[in-house]
mmCIF file of C-alpha atoms and ligand atoms in Angstrom:
data_model
loop_
_atom_site.group_PDB
_atom_site.id
_atom_site.type_symbol
_atom_site.label_atom_id
_atom_site.label_comp_id
_atom_site.label_asym_id
_atom_site.label_seq_id
_atom_site.Cartn_x
_atom_site.Cartn_y
_atom_site.Cartn_z
ATOM 1 C CA UNK A 1 57.016 14.741 -3.832
ATOM 2 C CA UNK A 2 53.926 15.047 -6.168
ATOM 3 C CA UNK A 3 52.396 12.448 -8.060
ATOM 4 C CA UNK A 4 49.245 12.346 -10.422
ATOM 5 C CA UNK A 5 47.503 8.782 -10.516
ATOM 6 C CA UNK A 6 44.513 8.030 -13.190
ATOM 7 C CA UNK A 7 42.045 6.308 -11.618
ATOM 8 C CA UNK A 8 39.818 4.474 -14.312
ATOM 9 C CA UNK A 9 35.602 5.051 -14.112
ATOM 10 C CA UNK A 10 33.245 4.041 -16.375
ATOM 11 C CA UNK A 11 34.504 2.928 -20.089
ATOM 12 C CA UNK A 12 36.715 5.575 -20.635
ATOM 13 C CA UNK A 13 36.876 8.390 -18.030
ATOM 14 C CA UNK A 14 39.845 9.547 -15.763
ATOM 15 C CA UNK A 15 39.537 10.837 -12.678
ATOM 16 C CA UNK A 16 42.980 12.306 -11.552
ATOM 17 C CA UNK A 17 44.157 12.227 -8.238
ATOM 18 C CA UNK A 18 47.111 14.631 -7.346
ATOM 19 C CA UNK A 19 48.973 13.470 -4.279
ATOM 20 C CA UNK A 20 52.084 12.806 -1.835
ATOM 21 C CA UNK A 21 52.225 10.220 0.400
ATOM 22 C CA UNK A 22 49.595 11.452 2.904
ATOM 23 C CA UNK A 23 47.003 14.095 1.166
ATOM 24 C CA UNK A 24 45.283 13.666 -1.998
ATOM 25 C CA UNK A 25 43.037 15.885 -4.205
ATOM 26 C CA UNK A 26 40.584 14.727 -7.160
ATOM 27 C CA UNK A 27 39.910 15.786 -10.409
ATOM 28 C CA UNK A 28 36.261 15.148 -11.775
ATOM 29 C CA UNK A 29 35.350 12.556 -9.663
ATOM 30 C CA UNK A 30 32.636 10.880 -11.703
ATOM 31 C CA UNK A 31 32.325 8.176 -9.273
ATOM 32 C CA UNK A 32 32.870 7.852 -5.680
ATOM 33 C CA UNK A 33 33.821 4.312 -5.361
ATOM 34 C CA UNK A 34 37.150 3.925 -7.360
ATOM 35 C CA UNK A 35 38.186 6.975 -5.320
ATOM 36 C CA UNK A 36 37.720 5.669 -1.722
ATOM 37 C CA UNK A 37 39.292 2.314 -2.687
ATOM 38 C CA UNK A 38 42.374 4.384 -4.085
ATOM 39 C CA UNK A 39 42.477 6.386 -1.008
ATOM 40 C CA UNK A 40 42.282 3.420 1.221
ATOM 41 C CA UNK A 41 44.798 1.150 -0.793
ATOM 42 C CA UNK A 42 47.502 3.995 -0.622
ATOM 43 C CA UNK A 43 46.325 5.140 3.048
ATOM 44 C CA UNK A 44 45.872 8.964 1.554
ATOM 45 C CA UNK A 45 43.560 11.674 3.074
ATOM 46 C CA UNK A 46 41.341 13.679 0.648
ATOM 47 C CA UNK A 47 41.490 17.225 1.221
ATOM 48 C CA UNK A 48 39.708 18.665 -1.553
ATOM 49 C CA UNK A 49 37.972 17.854 -4.675
ATOM 50 C CA UNK A 50 38.380 19.774 -8.138
ATOM 51 C CA UNK A 51 35.556 19.583 -11.039
ATOM 52 C CA UNK A 52 36.084 21.163 -14.365
ATOM 53 C CA UNK A 53 32.343 21.029 -15.404
ATOM 54 C CA UNK A 54 28.761 19.784 -14.316
ATOM 55 C CA UNK A 55 28.400 16.802 -16.624
ATOM 56 C CA UNK A 56 28.062 13.708 -14.489
ATOM 57 C CA UNK A 57 30.580 11.644 -15.388
ATOM 58 C CA UNK A 58 32.702 14.278 -13.688
ATOM 59 C CA UNK A 59 30.939 15.292 -10.862
ATOM 60 C CA UNK A 60 28.733 12.170 -9.935
ATOM 61 C CA UNK A 61 31.019 11.122 -6.799
ATOM 62 C CA UNK A 62 30.865 14.376 -5.077
ATOM 63 C CA UNK A 63 28.326 13.752 -2.473
ATOM 64 C CA UNK A 64 29.218 10.392 -1.599
ATOM 65 C CA UNK A 65 33.147 11.917 -1.158
ATOM 66 C CA UNK A 66 31.725 15.020 0.789
ATOM 67 C CA UNK A 67 29.860 12.299 2.974
ATOM 68 C CA UNK A 68 33.121 10.570 3.707
ATOM 69 C CA UNK A 69 35.566 13.627 3.940
ATOM 70 C CA UNK A 70 34.376 16.978 4.930
ATOM 71 C CA UNK A 71 36.653 19.120 2.251
ATOM 72 C CA UNK A 72 36.102 21.960 -0.217
ATOM 73 C CA UNK A 73 34.963 21.358 -3.818
ATOM 74 C CA UNK A 74 35.897 23.907 -5.927
ATOM 75 C CA UNK A 75 34.199 24.191 -9.605
ATOM 76 C CA UNK A 76 32.858 26.624 -12.131
ATOM 77 C CA UNK A 77 30.565 29.668 -10.910
ATOM 78 C CA UNK A 78 28.997 29.384 -14.394
ATOM 79 C CA UNK A 79 27.375 26.179 -13.791
ATOM 80 C CA UNK A 80 24.899 24.286 -11.646
ATOM 81 C CA UNK A 81 26.872 22.069 -9.348
ATOM 82 C CA UNK A 82 25.047 21.906 -6.213
ATOM 83 C CA UNK A 83 28.001 20.424 -3.835
ATOM 84 C CA UNK A 84 30.276 23.190 -4.419
ATOM 85 C CA UNK A 85 31.803 25.011 -1.920
ATOM 86 C CA UNK A 86 34.137 27.286 -3.775
ATOM 87 C CA UNK A 87 32.548 28.643 -7.474
ATOM 88 C CA UNK A 88 35.799 29.625 -9.692
ATOM 89 C CA UNK A 89 36.182 31.360 -12.805
ATOM 90 C CA UNK A 90 38.944 33.108 -14.670
ATOM 91 C CA UNK A 91 41.868 34.552 -12.783
ATOM 92 C CA UNK A 92 40.835 32.907 -9.657
ATOM 93 C CA UNK A 93 43.916 31.271 -7.716
ATOM 94 C CA UNK A 94 43.397 28.534 -5.050
ATOM 95 C CA UNK A 95 45.831 26.995 -2.717
ATOM 96 C CA UNK A 96 45.776 23.659 -1.569
ATOM 97 C CA UNK A 97 47.797 23.914 1.636
ATOM 98 C CA UNK A 98 48.720 20.286 2.465
ATOM 99 C CA UNK A 99 50.177 19.771 -0.497
ATOM 100 C CA UNK A 100 51.648 23.296 -0.995
ATOM 101 C CA UNK A 101 49.965 23.410 -4.571
ATOM 102 C CA UNK A 102 48.496 26.429 -6.147
ATOM 103 C CA UNK A 103 46.108 26.512 -9.330
ATOM 104 C CA UNK A 104 45.049 29.123 -11.369
ATOM 105 C CA UNK A 105 41.729 28.925 -13.082
ATOM 106 C CA UNK A 106 40.818 29.612 -16.956
ATOM 107 C CA UNK A 107 37.608 30.173 -18.236
ATOM 108 C CA UNK A 108 37.423 27.675 -21.394
ATOM 109 C CA UNK A 109 33.801 27.797 -22.875
ATOM 110 C CA UNK A 110 32.608 25.176 -25.830
ATOM 111 C CA UNK A 111 31.935 21.750 -24.113
ATOM 112 C CA UNK A 112 29.783 23.599 -21.532
ATOM 113 C CA UNK A 113 29.018 26.985 -21.073
ATOM 114 C CA UNK A 114 31.195 27.534 -17.637
ATOM 115 C CA UNK A 115 34.083 24.763 -18.071
ATOM 116 C CA UNK A 116 36.795 25.829 -16.429
ATOM 117 C CA UNK A 117 40.345 24.205 -16.517
ATOM 118 C CA UNK A 118 43.118 24.171 -13.520
ATOM 119 C CA UNK A 119 46.657 25.128 -14.359
ATOM 120 C CA UNK A 120 49.819 25.003 -11.601
ATOM 121 C CA UNK A 121 52.691 23.453 -11.256
ATOM 122 C CA UNK A 122 53.382 22.140 -14.583
ATOM 123 C CA UNK A 123 50.010 20.661 -14.822
ATOM 124 C CA UNK A 124 46.979 21.171 -16.945
ATOM 125 C CA UNK A 125 43.524 19.693 -15.985
ATOM 126 C CA UNK A 126 41.425 20.604 -18.562
ATOM 127 C CA UNK A 127 38.423 18.232 -18.536
ATOM 128 C CA UNK A 128 36.681 17.645 -21.745
ATOM 129 C CA UNK A 129 38.016 20.254 -23.350
ATOM 130 C CA UNK A 130 41.295 19.505 -24.852
ATOM 131 C CA UNK A 131 42.171 15.842 -25.294
ATOM 132 C CA UNK A 132 44.999 14.434 -26.770
ATOM 133 C CA UNK A 133 44.910 15.012 -30.500
ATOM 134 C CA UNK A 134 41.304 15.859 -29.958
ATOM 135 C CA UNK A 135 38.748 18.408 -28.362
ATOM 136 C CA UNK A 136 35.220 17.902 -26.414
ATOM 137 C CA UNK A 137 32.268 18.426 -28.178
ATOM 138 C CA UNK A 138 30.554 21.458 -28.677
ATOM 139 C CA UNK A 139 27.619 20.521 -26.252
ATOM 140 C CA UNK A 140 26.681 24.207 -25.035
ATOM 141 C CA UNK A 141 28.779 26.668 -26.626
ATOM 142 C CA UNK A 142 30.209 27.882 -30.062
ATOM 143 C CA UNK A 143 32.775 27.065 -32.288
ATOM 144 C CA UNK A 144 34.694 30.558 -31.650
ATOM 145 C CA UNK A 145 34.548 30.056 -28.056
ATOM 146 C CA UNK A 146 35.583 26.433 -28.299
ATOM 147 C CA UNK A 147 38.527 27.549 -30.634
ATOM 148 C CA UNK A 148 39.734 30.598 -28.552
ATOM 149 C CA UNK A 149 39.471 28.187 -25.245
ATOM 150 C CA UNK A 150 41.970 26.295 -26.855
ATOM 151 C CA UNK A 151 44.191 28.699 -28.518
ATOM 152 C CA UNK A 152 44.181 29.921 -24.723
ATOM 153 C CA UNK A 153 45.347 26.373 -23.641
ATOM 154 C CA UNK A 154 48.106 26.389 -26.371
ATOM 155 C CA UNK A 155 49.615 29.527 -24.865
ATOM 156 C CA UNK A 156 50.508 27.524 -21.793
ATOM 157 C CA UNK A 157 54.007 26.305 -21.689
ATOM 158 C CA UNK A 158 55.179 23.457 -24.107
ATOM 159 C CA UNK A 159 56.292 21.217 -21.099
ATOM 160 C CA UNK A 160 53.064 21.708 -19.294
ATOM 161 C CA UNK A 161 51.501 18.204 -18.746
ATOM 162 C CA UNK A 162 48.006 17.891 -19.906
ATOM 163 C CA UNK A 163 45.569 15.855 -18.268
ATOM 164 C CA UNK A 164 42.202 14.933 -19.959
ATOM 165 C CA UNK A 165 39.044 13.641 -18.548
ATOM 166 C CA UNK A 166 38.868 11.129 -21.204
ATOM 167 C CA UNK A 167 41.078 7.859 -22.694
ATOM 168 C CA UNK A 168 40.188 9.025 -26.284
ATOM 169 C CA UNK A 169 43.573 9.228 -27.837
ATOM 170 C CA UNK A 170 43.853 6.253 -30.167
ATOM 171 C CA UNK A 171 40.324 7.237 -31.618
ATOM 172 C CA UNK A 172 41.534 10.867 -31.968
ATOM 173 C CA UNK A 173 44.721 9.977 -33.846
ATOM 174 C CA UNK A 174 42.877 7.958 -36.480
ATOM 175 C CA UNK A 175 40.837 11.015 -37.253
ATOM 176 C CA UNK A 176 43.995 12.958 -36.984
ATOM 177 C CA UNK A 177 45.653 11.229 -39.862
ATOM 178 C CA UNK A 178 42.445 11.526 -41.853
ATOM 179 C CA UNK A 179 42.906 15.277 -41.585
ATOM 180 C CA UNK A 180 46.887 15.438 -41.994
ATOM 181 C CA UNK A 181 47.876 12.282 -43.600
ATOM 182 C CA UNK A 182 51.327 13.862 -44.109
ATOM 183 C CA UNK A 183 51.841 15.017 -40.444
ATOM 184 C CA UNK A 184 54.851 12.232 -39.730
ATOM 185 C CA UNK A 185 54.271 13.014 -35.554
ATOM 186 C CA UNK A 186 50.953 11.081 -35.915
ATOM 187 C CA UNK A 187 52.693 7.685 -36.866
ATOM 188 C CA UNK A 188 54.753 7.635 -34.440
ATOM 189 C CA UNK A 189 52.158 8.694 -31.894
ATOM 190 C CA UNK A 190 49.915 5.671 -33.204
ATOM 191 C CA UNK A 191 52.662 3.415 -32.766
ATOM 192 C CA UNK A 192 53.352 4.667 -28.931
ATOM 193 C CA UNK A 193 50.299 5.318 -28.153
ATOM 194 C CA UNK A 194 48.903 1.720 -29.176
ATOM 195 C CA UNK A 195 51.898 0.025 -27.170
ATOM 196 C CA UNK A 196 50.584 1.825 -24.110
ATOM 197 C CA UNK A 197 46.999 1.018 -24.609
ATOM 198 C CA UNK A 198 47.831 -2.575 -25.252
ATOM 199 C CA UNK A 199 49.314 -2.841 -22.179
ATOM 200 C CA UNK A 200 46.402 -0.920 -20.250
ATOM 201 C CA UNK A 201 48.499 2.293 -19.639
ATOM 202 C CA UNK A 202 47.086 5.563 -19.998
ATOM 203 C CA UNK A 203 48.187 7.374 -23.467
ATOM 204 C CA UNK A 204 48.040 10.393 -20.553
ATOM 205 C CA UNK A 205 49.546 12.807 -19.965
ATOM 206 C CA UNK A 206 50.633 14.723 -23.350
ATOM 207 C CA UNK A 207 52.148 17.939 -23.506
ATOM 208 C CA UNK A 208 51.181 21.604 -24.672
ATOM 209 C CA UNK A 209 54.077 20.957 -27.479
ATOM 210 C CA UNK A 210 53.235 17.414 -28.635
ATOM 211 C CA UNK A 211 49.270 18.860 -28.806
ATOM 212 C CA UNK A 212 50.914 21.783 -30.930
ATOM 213 C CA UNK A 213 52.726 19.542 -33.211
ATOM 214 C CA UNK A 214 49.946 16.590 -33.434
ATOM 215 C CA UNK A 215 46.284 17.586 -32.447
ATOM 216 C CA UNK A 216 44.322 19.364 -35.855
ATOM 217 C CA UNK A 217 42.077 21.364 -33.731
ATOM 218 C CA UNK A 218 45.301 23.285 -32.585
ATOM 219 C CA UNK A 219 46.535 23.556 -36.054
ATOM 220 C CA UNK A 220 43.296 25.057 -38.165
ATOM 221 C CA UNK A 221 46.249 27.135 -39.536
ATOM 222 C CA UNK A 222 48.134 24.595 -41.391
ATOM 223 C CA UNK A 223 47.928 24.446 -45.156
ATOM 224 C CA UNK A 224 47.009 20.421 -44.828
ATOM 225 C CA UNK A 225 44.123 21.043 -42.309
ATOM 226 C CA UNK A 226 42.934 23.942 -44.163
ATOM 227 C CA UNK A 227 42.954 21.671 -47.325
ATOM 228 C CA UNK A 228 41.118 19.174 -45.688
ATOM 229 C CA UNK A 229 38.356 20.810 -43.988
ATOM 230 C CA UNK A 230 37.893 22.627 -47.406
ATOM 231 C CA UNK A 231 37.540 19.373 -49.045
ATOM 232 C CA UNK A 232 35.179 18.108 -46.509
ATOM 233 C CA UNK A 233 33.066 20.850 -46.598
ATOM 234 C CA UNK A 234 33.438 21.233 -50.891
ATOM 235 C CA UNK A 235 34.129 24.504 -50.257
ATOM 236 C CA UNK A 236 37.402 27.080 -49.931
ATOM 237 C CA UNK A 237 38.079 28.013 -46.517
ATOM 238 C CA UNK A 238 40.575 30.353 -44.810
ATOM 239 C CA UNK A 239 39.822 31.792 -41.503
ATOM 240 C CA UNK A 240 40.950 29.361 -38.627
ATOM 241 C CA UNK A 241 37.533 29.132 -36.929
ATOM 242 C CA UNK A 242 35.543 28.046 -40.047
ATOM 243 C CA UNK A 243 38.392 25.530 -40.294
ATOM 244 C CA UNK A 244 37.900 24.442 -36.813
ATOM 245 C CA UNK A 245 33.999 23.991 -37.326
ATOM 246 C CA UNK A 246 34.395 22.107 -40.344
ATOM 247 C CA UNK A 247 36.597 19.438 -38.837
ATOM 248 C CA UNK A 248 34.588 19.699 -35.303
ATOM 249 C CA UNK A 249 31.506 18.363 -37.506
ATOM 250 C CA UNK A 250 33.625 15.975 -39.661
ATOM 251 C CA UNK A 251 34.869 14.214 -36.204
ATOM 252 C CA UNK A 252 31.055 13.913 -34.976
ATOM 253 C CA UNK A 253 30.439 11.975 -38.269
ATOM 254 C CA UNK A 254 33.775 9.804 -38.091
ATOM 255 C CA UNK A 255 34.065 6.128 -38.225
ATOM 256 C CA UNK A 256 37.148 4.657 -38.538
HETATM 257 ZN ZN1 ZN B 1 32.074 16.069 -20.461
HETATM 258 FE FE1 FE B 2 33.328 13.783 -19.800
#
């Protein structure tokens, strides 16, 4: 039986641990200490590290973990991460034997130029590309790239569990409600996520289905999203990439 457990790091990062009762894989260990503590507490042996992109809050713990466990470190072929042992790109598959777990790799540039995602079982680890009700900032890519990366993720099965790199859900919902004030799902989502957060629980995972119904960045062809984006820029927008670009800019400057 596989479990996926979040380890909190820094202010709002999640380091995801995929494990059974013996073995563990960690995704995006920005910090080593909380991972080492977790492995010790749960009596788990680390068998691999997966990185989605090069940012320090996702890779900063690689070297220390590698010092304690001699494990493969998988990550994007298109980015410089000094500790990587296996460089992955779209179409590659990895097999983690101890957990009988395999992942396929998706190229999802936009937040960073070489950002990748891992999809396997019904799990998606998407780093800082797709967030619950939001998406990552465009640090190294274009709106076109990010838009098509998000579309690629939206094509995964509805029931796919979405594990994101940060706990941004509630803030994202506040913004999404500005964009789509008449999307009733956002109301319900706000209530349920608020409850989870009050009890210090993670709002994740989401699902692809939930994201398609609630995430404005996946809804750039919906009339209310088009209308709000056009209103924000004060010009008539029609193609989804322009709509995406407008709401991404809007979100950058959004304070509740
Ligand atoms: Zn990042
Ligand atoms: Fe991050």
